[in-house]
Short mmCIF file of C-alpha atoms and ligand atoms in Angstrom, two decimals:
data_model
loop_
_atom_site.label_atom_id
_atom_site.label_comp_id
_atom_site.label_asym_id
_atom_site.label_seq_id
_atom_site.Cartn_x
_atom_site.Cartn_y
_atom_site.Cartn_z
CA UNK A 1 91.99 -53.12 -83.09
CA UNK A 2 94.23 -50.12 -84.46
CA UNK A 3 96.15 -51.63 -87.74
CA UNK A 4 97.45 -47.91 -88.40
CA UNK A 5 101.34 -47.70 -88.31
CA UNK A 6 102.16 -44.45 -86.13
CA UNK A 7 105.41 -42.44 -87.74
CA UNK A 8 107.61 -44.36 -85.42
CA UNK A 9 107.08 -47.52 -87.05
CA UNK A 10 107.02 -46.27 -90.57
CA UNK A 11 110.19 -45.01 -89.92
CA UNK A 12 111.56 -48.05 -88.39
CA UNK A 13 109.88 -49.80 -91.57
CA UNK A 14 112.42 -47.22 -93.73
CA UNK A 15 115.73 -47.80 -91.82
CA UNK A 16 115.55 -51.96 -91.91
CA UNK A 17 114.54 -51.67 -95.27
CA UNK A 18 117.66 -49.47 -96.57
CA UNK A 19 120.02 -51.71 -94.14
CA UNK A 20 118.56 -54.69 -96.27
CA UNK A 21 118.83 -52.85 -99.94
CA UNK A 22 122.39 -51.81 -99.01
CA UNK A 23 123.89 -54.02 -96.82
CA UNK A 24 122.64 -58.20 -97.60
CA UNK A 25 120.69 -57.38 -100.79
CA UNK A 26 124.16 -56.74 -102.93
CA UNK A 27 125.78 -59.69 -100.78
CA UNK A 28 123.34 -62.46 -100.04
CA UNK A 29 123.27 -64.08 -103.40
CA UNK A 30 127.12 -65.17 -103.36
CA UNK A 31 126.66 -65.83 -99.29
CA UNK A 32 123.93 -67.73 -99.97
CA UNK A 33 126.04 -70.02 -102.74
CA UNK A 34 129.24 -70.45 -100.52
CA UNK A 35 127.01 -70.74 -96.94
CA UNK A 36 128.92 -68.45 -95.87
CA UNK A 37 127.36 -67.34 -92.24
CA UNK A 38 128.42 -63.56 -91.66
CA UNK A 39 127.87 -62.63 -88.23
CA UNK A 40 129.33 -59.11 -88.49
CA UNK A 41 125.50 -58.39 -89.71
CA UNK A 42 124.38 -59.32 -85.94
CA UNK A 43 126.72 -56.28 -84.93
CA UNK A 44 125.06 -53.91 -87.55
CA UNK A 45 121.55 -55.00 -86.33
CA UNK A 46 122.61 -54.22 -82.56
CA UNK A 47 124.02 -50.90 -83.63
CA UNK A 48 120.69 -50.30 -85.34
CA UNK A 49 119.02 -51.21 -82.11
CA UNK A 50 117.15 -54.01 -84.09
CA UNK A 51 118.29 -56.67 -81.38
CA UNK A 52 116.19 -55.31 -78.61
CA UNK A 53 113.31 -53.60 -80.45
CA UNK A 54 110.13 -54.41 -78.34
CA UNK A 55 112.14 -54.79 -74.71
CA UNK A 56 111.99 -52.16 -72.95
CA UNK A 57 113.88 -49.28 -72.51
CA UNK A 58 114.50 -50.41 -68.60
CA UNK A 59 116.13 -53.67 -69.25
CA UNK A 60 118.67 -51.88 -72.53
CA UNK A 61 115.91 -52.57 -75.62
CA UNK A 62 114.25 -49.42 -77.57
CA UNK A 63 110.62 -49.94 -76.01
CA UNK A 64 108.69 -50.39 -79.13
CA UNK A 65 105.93 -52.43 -79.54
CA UNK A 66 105.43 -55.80 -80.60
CA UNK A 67 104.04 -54.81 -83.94
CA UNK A 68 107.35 -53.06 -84.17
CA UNK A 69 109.37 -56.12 -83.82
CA UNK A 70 106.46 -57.63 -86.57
CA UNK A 71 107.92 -54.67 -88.79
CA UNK A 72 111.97 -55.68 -88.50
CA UNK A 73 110.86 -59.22 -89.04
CA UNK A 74 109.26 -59.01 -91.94
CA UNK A 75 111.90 -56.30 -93.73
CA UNK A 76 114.66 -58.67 -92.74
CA UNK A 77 113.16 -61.66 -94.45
CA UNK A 78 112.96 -59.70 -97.33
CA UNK A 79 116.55 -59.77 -97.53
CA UNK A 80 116.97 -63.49 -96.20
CA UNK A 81 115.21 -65.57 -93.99
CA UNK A 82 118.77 -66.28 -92.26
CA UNK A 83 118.83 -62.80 -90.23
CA UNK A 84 114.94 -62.72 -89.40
CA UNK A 85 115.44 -66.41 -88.08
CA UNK A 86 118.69 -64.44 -86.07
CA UNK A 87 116.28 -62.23 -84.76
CA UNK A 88 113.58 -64.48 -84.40
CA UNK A 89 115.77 -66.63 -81.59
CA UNK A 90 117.53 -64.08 -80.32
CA UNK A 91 114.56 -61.59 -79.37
CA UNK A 92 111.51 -64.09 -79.89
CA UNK A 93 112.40 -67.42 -78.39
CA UNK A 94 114.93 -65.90 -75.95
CA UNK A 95 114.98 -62.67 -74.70
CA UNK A 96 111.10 -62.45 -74.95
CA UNK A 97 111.07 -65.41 -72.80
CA UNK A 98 113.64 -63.60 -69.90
CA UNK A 99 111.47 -60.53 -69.99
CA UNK A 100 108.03 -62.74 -69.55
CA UNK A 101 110.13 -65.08 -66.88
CA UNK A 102 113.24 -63.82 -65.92
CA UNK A 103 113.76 -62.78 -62.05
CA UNK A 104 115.66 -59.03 -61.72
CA UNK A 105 118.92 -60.40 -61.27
CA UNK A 106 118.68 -62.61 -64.51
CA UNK A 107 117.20 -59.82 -66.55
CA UNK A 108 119.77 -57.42 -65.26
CA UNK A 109 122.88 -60.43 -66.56
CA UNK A 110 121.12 -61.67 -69.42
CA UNK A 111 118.33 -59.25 -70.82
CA UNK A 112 120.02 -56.26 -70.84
CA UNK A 113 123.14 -57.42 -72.79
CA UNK A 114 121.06 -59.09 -75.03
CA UNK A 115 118.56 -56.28 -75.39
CA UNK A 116 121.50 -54.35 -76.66
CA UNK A 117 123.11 -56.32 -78.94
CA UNK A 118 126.34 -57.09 -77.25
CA UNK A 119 125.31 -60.60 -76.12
CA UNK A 120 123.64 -63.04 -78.49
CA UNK A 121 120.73 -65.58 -77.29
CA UNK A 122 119.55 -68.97 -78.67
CA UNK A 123 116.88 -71.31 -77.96
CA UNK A 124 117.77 -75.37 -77.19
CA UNK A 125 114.75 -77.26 -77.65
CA UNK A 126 114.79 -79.97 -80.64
CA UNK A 127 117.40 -83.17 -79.95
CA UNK A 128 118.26 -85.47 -82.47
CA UNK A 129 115.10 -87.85 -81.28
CA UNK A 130 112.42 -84.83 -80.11
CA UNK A 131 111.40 -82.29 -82.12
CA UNK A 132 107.26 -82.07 -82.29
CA UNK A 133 107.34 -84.29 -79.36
CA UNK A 134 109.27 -81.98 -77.16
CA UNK A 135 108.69 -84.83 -74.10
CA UNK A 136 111.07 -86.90 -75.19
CA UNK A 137 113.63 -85.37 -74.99
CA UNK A 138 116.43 -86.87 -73.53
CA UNK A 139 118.62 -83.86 -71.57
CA UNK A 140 118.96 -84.05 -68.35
CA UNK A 141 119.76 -81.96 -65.34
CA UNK A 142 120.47 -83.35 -61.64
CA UNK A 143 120.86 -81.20 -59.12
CA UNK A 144 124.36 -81.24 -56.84
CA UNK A 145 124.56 -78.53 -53.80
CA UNK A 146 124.44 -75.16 -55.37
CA UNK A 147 124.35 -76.41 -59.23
CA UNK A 148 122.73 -78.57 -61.64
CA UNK A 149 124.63 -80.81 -63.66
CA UNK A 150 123.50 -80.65 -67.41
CA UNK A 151 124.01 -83.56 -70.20
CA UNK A 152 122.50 -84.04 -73.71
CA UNK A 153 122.48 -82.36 -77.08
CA UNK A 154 120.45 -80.07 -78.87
CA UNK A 155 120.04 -80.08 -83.04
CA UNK A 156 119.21 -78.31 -85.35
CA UNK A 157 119.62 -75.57 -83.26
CA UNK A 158 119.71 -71.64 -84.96
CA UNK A 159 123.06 -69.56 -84.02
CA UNK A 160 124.70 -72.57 -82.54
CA UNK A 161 128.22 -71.20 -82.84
CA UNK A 162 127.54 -67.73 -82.42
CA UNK A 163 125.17 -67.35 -79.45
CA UNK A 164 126.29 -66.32 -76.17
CA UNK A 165 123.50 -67.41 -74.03
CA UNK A 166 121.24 -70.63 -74.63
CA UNK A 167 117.79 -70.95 -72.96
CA UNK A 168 117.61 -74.99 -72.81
CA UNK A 169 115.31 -77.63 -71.76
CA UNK A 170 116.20 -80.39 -69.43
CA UNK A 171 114.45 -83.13 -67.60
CA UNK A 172 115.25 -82.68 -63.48
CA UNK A 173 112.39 -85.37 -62.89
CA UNK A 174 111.74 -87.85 -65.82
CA UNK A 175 109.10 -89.75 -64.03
CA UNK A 176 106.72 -87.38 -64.70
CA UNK A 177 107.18 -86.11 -68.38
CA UNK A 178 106.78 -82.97 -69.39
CA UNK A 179 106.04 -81.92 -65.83
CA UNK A 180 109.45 -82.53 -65.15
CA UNK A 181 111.35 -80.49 -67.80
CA UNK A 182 112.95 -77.26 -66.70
CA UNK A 183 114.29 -74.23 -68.68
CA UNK A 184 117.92 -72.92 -67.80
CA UNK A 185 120.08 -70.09 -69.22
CA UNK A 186 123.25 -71.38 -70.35
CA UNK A 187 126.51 -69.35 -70.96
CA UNK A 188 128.57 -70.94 -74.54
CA UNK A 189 132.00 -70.25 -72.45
CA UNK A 190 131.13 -72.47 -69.61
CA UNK A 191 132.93 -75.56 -69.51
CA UNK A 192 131.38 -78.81 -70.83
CA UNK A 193 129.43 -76.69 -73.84
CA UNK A 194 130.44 -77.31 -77.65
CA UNK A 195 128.37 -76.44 -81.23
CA UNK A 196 128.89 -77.73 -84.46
CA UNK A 197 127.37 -76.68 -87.53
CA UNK A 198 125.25 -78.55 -89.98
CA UNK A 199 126.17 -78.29 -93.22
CA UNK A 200 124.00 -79.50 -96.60
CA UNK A 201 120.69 -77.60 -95.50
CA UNK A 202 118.49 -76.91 -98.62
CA UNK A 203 117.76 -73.76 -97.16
CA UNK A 204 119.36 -70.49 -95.01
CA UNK A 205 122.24 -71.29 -96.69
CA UNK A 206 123.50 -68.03 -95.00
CA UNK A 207 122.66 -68.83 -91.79
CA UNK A 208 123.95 -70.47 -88.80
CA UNK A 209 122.32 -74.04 -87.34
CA UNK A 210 123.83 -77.05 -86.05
CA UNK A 211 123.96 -79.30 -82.66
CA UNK A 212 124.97 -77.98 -79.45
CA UNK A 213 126.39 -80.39 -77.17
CA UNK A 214 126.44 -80.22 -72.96
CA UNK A 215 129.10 -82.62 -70.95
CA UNK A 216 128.80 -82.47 -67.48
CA UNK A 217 128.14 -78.76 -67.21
CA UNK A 218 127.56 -77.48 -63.84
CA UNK A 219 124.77 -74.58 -64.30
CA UNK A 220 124.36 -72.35 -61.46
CA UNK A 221 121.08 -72.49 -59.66
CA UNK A 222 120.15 -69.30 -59.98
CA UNK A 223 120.01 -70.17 -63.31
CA UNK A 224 117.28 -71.87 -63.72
CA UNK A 225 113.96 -69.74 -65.14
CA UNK A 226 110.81 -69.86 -63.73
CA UNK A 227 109.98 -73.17 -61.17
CA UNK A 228 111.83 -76.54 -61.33
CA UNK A 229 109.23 -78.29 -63.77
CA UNK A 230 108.14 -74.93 -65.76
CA UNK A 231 110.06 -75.83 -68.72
CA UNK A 232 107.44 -77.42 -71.02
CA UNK A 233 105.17 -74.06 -70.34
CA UNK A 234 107.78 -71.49 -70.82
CA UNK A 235 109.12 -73.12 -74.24
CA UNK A 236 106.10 -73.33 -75.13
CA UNK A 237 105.40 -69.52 -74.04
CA UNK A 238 108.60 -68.85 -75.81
CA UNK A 239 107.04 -70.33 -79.00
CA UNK A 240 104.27 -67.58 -78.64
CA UNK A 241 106.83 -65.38 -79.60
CA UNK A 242 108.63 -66.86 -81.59
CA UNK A 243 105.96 -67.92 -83.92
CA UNK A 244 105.23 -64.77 -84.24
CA UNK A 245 108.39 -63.51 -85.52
CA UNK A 246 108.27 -66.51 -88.01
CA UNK A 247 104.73 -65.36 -89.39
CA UNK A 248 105.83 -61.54 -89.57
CA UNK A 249 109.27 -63.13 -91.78
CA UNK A 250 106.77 -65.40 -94.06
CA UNK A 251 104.49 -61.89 -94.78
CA UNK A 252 107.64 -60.29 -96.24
CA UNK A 253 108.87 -63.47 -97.73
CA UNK A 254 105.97 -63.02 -99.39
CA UNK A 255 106.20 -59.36 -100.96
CA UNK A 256 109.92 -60.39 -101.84
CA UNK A 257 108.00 -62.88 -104.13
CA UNK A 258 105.48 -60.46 -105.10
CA UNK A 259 107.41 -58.18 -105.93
CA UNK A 260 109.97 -59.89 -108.16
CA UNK A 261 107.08 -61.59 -109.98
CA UNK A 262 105.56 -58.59 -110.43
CA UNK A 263 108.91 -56.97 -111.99
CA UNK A 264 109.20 -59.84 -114.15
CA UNK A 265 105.79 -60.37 -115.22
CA UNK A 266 106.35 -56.96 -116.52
CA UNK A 267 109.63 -57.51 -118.25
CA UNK A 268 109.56 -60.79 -119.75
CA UNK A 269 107.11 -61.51 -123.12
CA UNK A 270 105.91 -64.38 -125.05
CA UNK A 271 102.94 -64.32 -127.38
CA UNK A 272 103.74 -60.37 -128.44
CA UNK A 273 102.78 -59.74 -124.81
CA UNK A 274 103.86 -59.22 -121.52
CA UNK A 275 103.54 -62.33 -119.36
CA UNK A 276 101.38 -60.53 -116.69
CA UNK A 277 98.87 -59.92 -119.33
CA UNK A 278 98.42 -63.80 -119.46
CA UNK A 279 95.31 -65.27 -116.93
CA UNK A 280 96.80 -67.78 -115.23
CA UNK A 281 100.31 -65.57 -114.66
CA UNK A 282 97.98 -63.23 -113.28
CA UNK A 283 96.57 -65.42 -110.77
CA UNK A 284 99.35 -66.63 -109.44
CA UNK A 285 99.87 -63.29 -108.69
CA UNK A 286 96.81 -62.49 -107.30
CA UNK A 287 97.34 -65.23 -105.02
CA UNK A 288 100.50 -64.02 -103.72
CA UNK A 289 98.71 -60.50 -103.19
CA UNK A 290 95.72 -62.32 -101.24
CA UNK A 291 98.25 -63.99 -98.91
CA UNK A 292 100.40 -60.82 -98.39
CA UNK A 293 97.11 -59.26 -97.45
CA UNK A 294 95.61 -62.15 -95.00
CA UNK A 295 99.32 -62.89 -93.65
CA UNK A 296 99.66 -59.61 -92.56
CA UNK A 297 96.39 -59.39 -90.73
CA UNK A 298 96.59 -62.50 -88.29
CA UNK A 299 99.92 -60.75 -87.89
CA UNK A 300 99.00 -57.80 -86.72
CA UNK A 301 95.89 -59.26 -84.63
CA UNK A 302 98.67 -61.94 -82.65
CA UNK A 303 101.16 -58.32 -81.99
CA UNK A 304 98.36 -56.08 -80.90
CA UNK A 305 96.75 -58.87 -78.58
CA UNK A 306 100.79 -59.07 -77.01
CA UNK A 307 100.52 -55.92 -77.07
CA UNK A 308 97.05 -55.69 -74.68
CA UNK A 309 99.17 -58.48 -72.73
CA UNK A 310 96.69 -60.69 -73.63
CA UNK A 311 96.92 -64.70 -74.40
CA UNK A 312 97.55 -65.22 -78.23
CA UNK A 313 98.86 -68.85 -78.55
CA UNK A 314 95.86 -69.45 -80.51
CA UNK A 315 96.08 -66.83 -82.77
CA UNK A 316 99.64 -66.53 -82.76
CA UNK A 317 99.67 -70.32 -83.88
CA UNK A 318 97.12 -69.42 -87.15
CA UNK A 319 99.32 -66.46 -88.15
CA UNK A 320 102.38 -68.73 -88.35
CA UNK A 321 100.77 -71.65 -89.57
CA UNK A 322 98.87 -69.94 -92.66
CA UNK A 323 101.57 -67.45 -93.46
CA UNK A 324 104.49 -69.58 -93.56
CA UNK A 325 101.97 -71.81 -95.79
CA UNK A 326 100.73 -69.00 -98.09
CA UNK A 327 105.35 -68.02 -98.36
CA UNK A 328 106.21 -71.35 -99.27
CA UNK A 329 103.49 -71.27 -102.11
CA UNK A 330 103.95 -68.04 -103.15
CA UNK A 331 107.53 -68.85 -103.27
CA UNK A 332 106.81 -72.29 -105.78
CA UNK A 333 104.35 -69.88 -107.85
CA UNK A 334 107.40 -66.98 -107.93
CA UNK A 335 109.65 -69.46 -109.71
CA UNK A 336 107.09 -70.49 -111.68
CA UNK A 337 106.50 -66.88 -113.05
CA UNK A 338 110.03 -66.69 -113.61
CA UNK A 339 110.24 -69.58 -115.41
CA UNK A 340 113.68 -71.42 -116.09
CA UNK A 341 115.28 -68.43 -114.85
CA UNK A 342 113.26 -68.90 -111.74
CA UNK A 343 115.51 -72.39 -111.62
CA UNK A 344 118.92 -70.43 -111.44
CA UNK A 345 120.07 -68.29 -108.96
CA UNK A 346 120.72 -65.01 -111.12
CA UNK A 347 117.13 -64.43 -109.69
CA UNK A 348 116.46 -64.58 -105.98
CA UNK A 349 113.29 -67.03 -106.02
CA UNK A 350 114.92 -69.94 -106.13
CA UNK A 351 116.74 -68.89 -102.85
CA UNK A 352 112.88 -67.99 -101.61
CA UNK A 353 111.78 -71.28 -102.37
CA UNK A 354 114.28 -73.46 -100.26
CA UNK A 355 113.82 -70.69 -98.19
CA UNK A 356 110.57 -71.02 -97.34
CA UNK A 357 110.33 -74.43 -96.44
CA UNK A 358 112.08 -74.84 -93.00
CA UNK A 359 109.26 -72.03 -91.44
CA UNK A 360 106.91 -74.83 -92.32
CA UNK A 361 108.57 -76.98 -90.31
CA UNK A 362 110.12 -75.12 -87.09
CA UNK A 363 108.70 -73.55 -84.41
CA UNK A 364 105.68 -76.21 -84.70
CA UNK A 365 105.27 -77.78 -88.20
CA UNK A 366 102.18 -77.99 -90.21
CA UNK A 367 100.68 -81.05 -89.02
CA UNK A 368 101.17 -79.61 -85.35
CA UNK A 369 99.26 -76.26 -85.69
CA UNK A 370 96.44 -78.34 -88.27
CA UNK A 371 95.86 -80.34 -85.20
CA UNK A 372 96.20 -76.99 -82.56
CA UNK A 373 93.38 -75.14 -84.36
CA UNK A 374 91.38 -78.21 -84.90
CA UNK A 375 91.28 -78.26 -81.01
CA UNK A 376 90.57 -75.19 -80.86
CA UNK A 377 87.55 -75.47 -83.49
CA UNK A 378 86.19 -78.87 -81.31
CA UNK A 379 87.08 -77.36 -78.12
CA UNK A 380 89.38 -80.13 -76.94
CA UNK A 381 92.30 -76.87 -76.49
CA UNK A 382 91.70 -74.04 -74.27
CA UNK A 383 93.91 -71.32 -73.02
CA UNK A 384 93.95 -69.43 -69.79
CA UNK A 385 96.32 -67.02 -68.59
CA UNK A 386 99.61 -67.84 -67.46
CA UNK A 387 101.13 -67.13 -64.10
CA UNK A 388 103.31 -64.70 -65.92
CA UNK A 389 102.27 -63.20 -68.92
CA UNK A 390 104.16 -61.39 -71.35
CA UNK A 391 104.35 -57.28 -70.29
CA UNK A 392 101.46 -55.41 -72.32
CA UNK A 393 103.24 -52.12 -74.05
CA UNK A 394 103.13 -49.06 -72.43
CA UNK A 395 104.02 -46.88 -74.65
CA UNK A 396 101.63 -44.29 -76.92
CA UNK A 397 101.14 -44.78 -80.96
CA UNK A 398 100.72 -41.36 -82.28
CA UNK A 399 98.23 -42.30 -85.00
CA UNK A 400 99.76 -41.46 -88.35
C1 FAD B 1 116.54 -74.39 -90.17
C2 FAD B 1 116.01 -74.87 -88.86
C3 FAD B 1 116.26 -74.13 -87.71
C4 FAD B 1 115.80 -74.59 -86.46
N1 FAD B 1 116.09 -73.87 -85.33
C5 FAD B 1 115.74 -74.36 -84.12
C6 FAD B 1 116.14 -73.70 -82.91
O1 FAD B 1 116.75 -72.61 -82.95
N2 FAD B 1 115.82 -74.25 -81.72
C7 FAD B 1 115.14 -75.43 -81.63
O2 FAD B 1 114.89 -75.88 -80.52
N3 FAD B 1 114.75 -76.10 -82.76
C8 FAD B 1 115.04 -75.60 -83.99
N4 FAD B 1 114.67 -76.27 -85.14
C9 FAD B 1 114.02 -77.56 -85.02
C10 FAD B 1 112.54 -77.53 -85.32
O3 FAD B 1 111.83 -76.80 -84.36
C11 FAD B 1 112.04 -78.98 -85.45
O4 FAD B 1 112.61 -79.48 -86.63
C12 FAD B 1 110.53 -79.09 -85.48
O5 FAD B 1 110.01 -78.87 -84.20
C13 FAD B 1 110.02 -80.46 -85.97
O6 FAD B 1 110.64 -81.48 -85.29
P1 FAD B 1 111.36 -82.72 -86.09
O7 FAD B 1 112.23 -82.11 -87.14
O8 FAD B 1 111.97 -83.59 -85.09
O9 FAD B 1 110.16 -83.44 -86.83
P2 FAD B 1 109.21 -84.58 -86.20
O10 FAD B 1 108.59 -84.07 -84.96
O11 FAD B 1 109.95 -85.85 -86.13
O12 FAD B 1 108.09 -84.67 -87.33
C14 FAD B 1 108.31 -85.33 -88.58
C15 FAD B 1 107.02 -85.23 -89.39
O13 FAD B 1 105.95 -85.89 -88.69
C16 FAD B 1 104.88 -84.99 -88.46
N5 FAD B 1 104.26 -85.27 -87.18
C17 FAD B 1 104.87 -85.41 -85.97
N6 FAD B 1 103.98 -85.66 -85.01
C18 FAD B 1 102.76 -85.63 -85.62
C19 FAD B 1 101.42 -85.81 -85.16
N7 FAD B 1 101.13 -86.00 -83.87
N8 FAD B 1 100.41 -85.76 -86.07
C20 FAD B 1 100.68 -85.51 -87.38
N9 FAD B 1 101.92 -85.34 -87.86
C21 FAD B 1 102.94 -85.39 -87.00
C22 FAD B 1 105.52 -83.61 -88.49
O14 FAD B 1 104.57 -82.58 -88.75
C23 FAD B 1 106.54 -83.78 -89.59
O15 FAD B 1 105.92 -83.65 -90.83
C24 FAD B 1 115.08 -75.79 -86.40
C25 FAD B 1 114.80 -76.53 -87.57
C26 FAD B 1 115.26 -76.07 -88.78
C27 FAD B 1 114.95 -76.84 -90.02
#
């Protein structure tokens, strides 16, 4: 495996970073305070082609490679986990999942658009009773002539009033559990669809999540993805990717704290000395710099095996698990460092900190990937291909 960036992404690496220095860095603090959702920054990404970055150029993205969309992920969360988790449902969980499953004429309505930037997607999986246990979920969808005929609710679900298409997950045969849950693309303007917004997270103060609500709404059958009962494996396909967007956020979660600490650690003294001359300051910071380090790497093995087109959901699911893990750690030692200051939010770690802990819970908590790799270890879990794999990339890295 190649772990070289080619110029490309090193200059894709630049342009997210100054969009994050000069346009949330200055901002997200008071945002943050007031949860004050802007989603004018969704328009900015889009015109930075950040919406799209590893669809490709065919279906209106900018054809870069997975590692590529590893890169935007990780610069965004270094300005706020709020607009990687945008970019992580709008490009991981959904548009991923159209380009993987999608038919021509749904990739041609949806994709493109989305690819783009002028059309926002979300993901609808969690209800108020099934999150880790996605089968019991309660949605259904009964088919009538030419339609379906969707009711339920989705929480705690990312961009829930500002997505324009939702990829959701509804039973059309309950007998026969998750063999009976399909996926369907949902348009927010139909009739029958409302959002509201949860308010009083301790985290992503900045972002957008809430319920999303479905009354009798008649979904068009040629919008349904992939087979009547392929629901269960496509979100969970969709999770492939989206996980993976979560770990690339938690590796520059982690240099946000790194960095900071680092600054500060320099800066602040007690004893006659700077507090990074003190042992145990240092190896909290050392710690921070091993997980940067082993975060990035299962990163960058999940992209380049998406990028062979190759099944990751094992590796994909250790990337996620252990760098959201090391983030949320690295985020308790940066307030540490920082000491009381570290408590107030004239320094950013306390925003990393309650940050940091809803990637250890979505897109599979914890417990859930303990128990994946465990199967994996005893070989009780074993992956095969799918009947429709993710696209390998095409395109050429010029080797930097
Ligand atoms: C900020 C935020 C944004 C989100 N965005 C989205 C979104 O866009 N779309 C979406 O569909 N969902 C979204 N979610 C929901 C998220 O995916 C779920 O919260 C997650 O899957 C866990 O489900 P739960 O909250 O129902 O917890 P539960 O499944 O009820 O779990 C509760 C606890 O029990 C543990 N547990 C459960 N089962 C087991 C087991 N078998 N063995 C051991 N321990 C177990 C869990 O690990 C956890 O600690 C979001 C959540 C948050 C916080």
């Amino acid at each position: 495996m190649d772990f070289n960036f080619s110029e490309e992404q090193n200059m894709l690496r630049r342009t997210v970073r100054s969009f994050v220095d000069k346009e949330i860095m200055p901002y997200i603090a008071e945002w943050d305070r007031k949860g004050q959702f802007d989603p004018a920054i969704i328009k900015r990404l889009a015109d930075l082609g950040l919406m799209g970055v590893c669809i490709p150029e065919e279906y209106g993205g900018s054809g870069m490679d997975y590692n590529s969309l590893a890169i935007v992920c990780e610069e965004l969360e270094r300005g706020d986990t709020a607009f990687r988790t945008a970019v992580s449902v709008h490009t991981g969980l959904n548009s991923m999942t159209l380009l993987q499953w999608g038919t021509e004429e749904q990739k041609q309505k949806y994709l493109v658009p989305q690819a783009k930037g002028d059309k926002v997607g979300a993901y609808g999986l969690t209800e108020p009773g099934a999150g880790s246990d996605v089968a019991s979920l309660q949605s259904t969808a009964v088919e009538d002539g030419d339609h379906y005929i969707l009711n339920g609710s989705k929480a705690w679900i990312s961009l829930c009033d500002t997505a324009d298409h939702f990829l959701v997950f509804a039973y059309t045969d309950k007998e026969i559990r998750h063999k009976g849950i399909s996926a369907f693309i949902v348009e927010r303007d139909w009739e029958g669809f409302d959002s509201k917004a949860t308010k009083g997270k301790l985290g992503i103060r900045s972002g957008n999540t809430g319920e999303i609500f479905f009354d009798n709404i008649k979904v068009p059958k040629e919008n349904l993805l992939g087979e009547e009962g392929e629901g269960f494996k496509i979100a969970m396909a969709a999770l492939d990717n989206g996980r993976f967007t979560v770990a690339a956020g938690a590796v520059g979660q982690i240099r946000a704290c790194l960095e900071a600490s680092v600054n500060y650690a320099n800066e602040r003294e007690t004893f006659g000395k700077p507090i990074g001359k003190h042992q145990l300051v240092q190896q909290m910071i050392a710690n921070m710099k091993a997980g940067l380090e082993m975060s990035s790497l299962l990163v960058y093995r999940a992209g380049e095996l998406k990028n062979e087109g190759k099944r990751n959901t094992e590796e994909t699911s250790m990337a996620k698990w252990q760098a959201c893990d090391f983030a949320n750690k690295a985020a308790d030692d940066a307030v540490q460092v920082h000491g009381a200051y570290g408590y107030s939010d004239e320094y950013p770690v306390e925003r990393y900190l309650r940050n940091s802990k809803a990637p250890v819970i979505y897109e599979g908590t914890r417990e859930v990937h303990t128990l994946m790799q465990a199967g994996y270890a005893l070989g009780y879990r074993e992956d095969k291909p799918l009947n429709k794999m993710l696209p390998a990339w095409e395109g050429n890295k010029t080797k930097v």
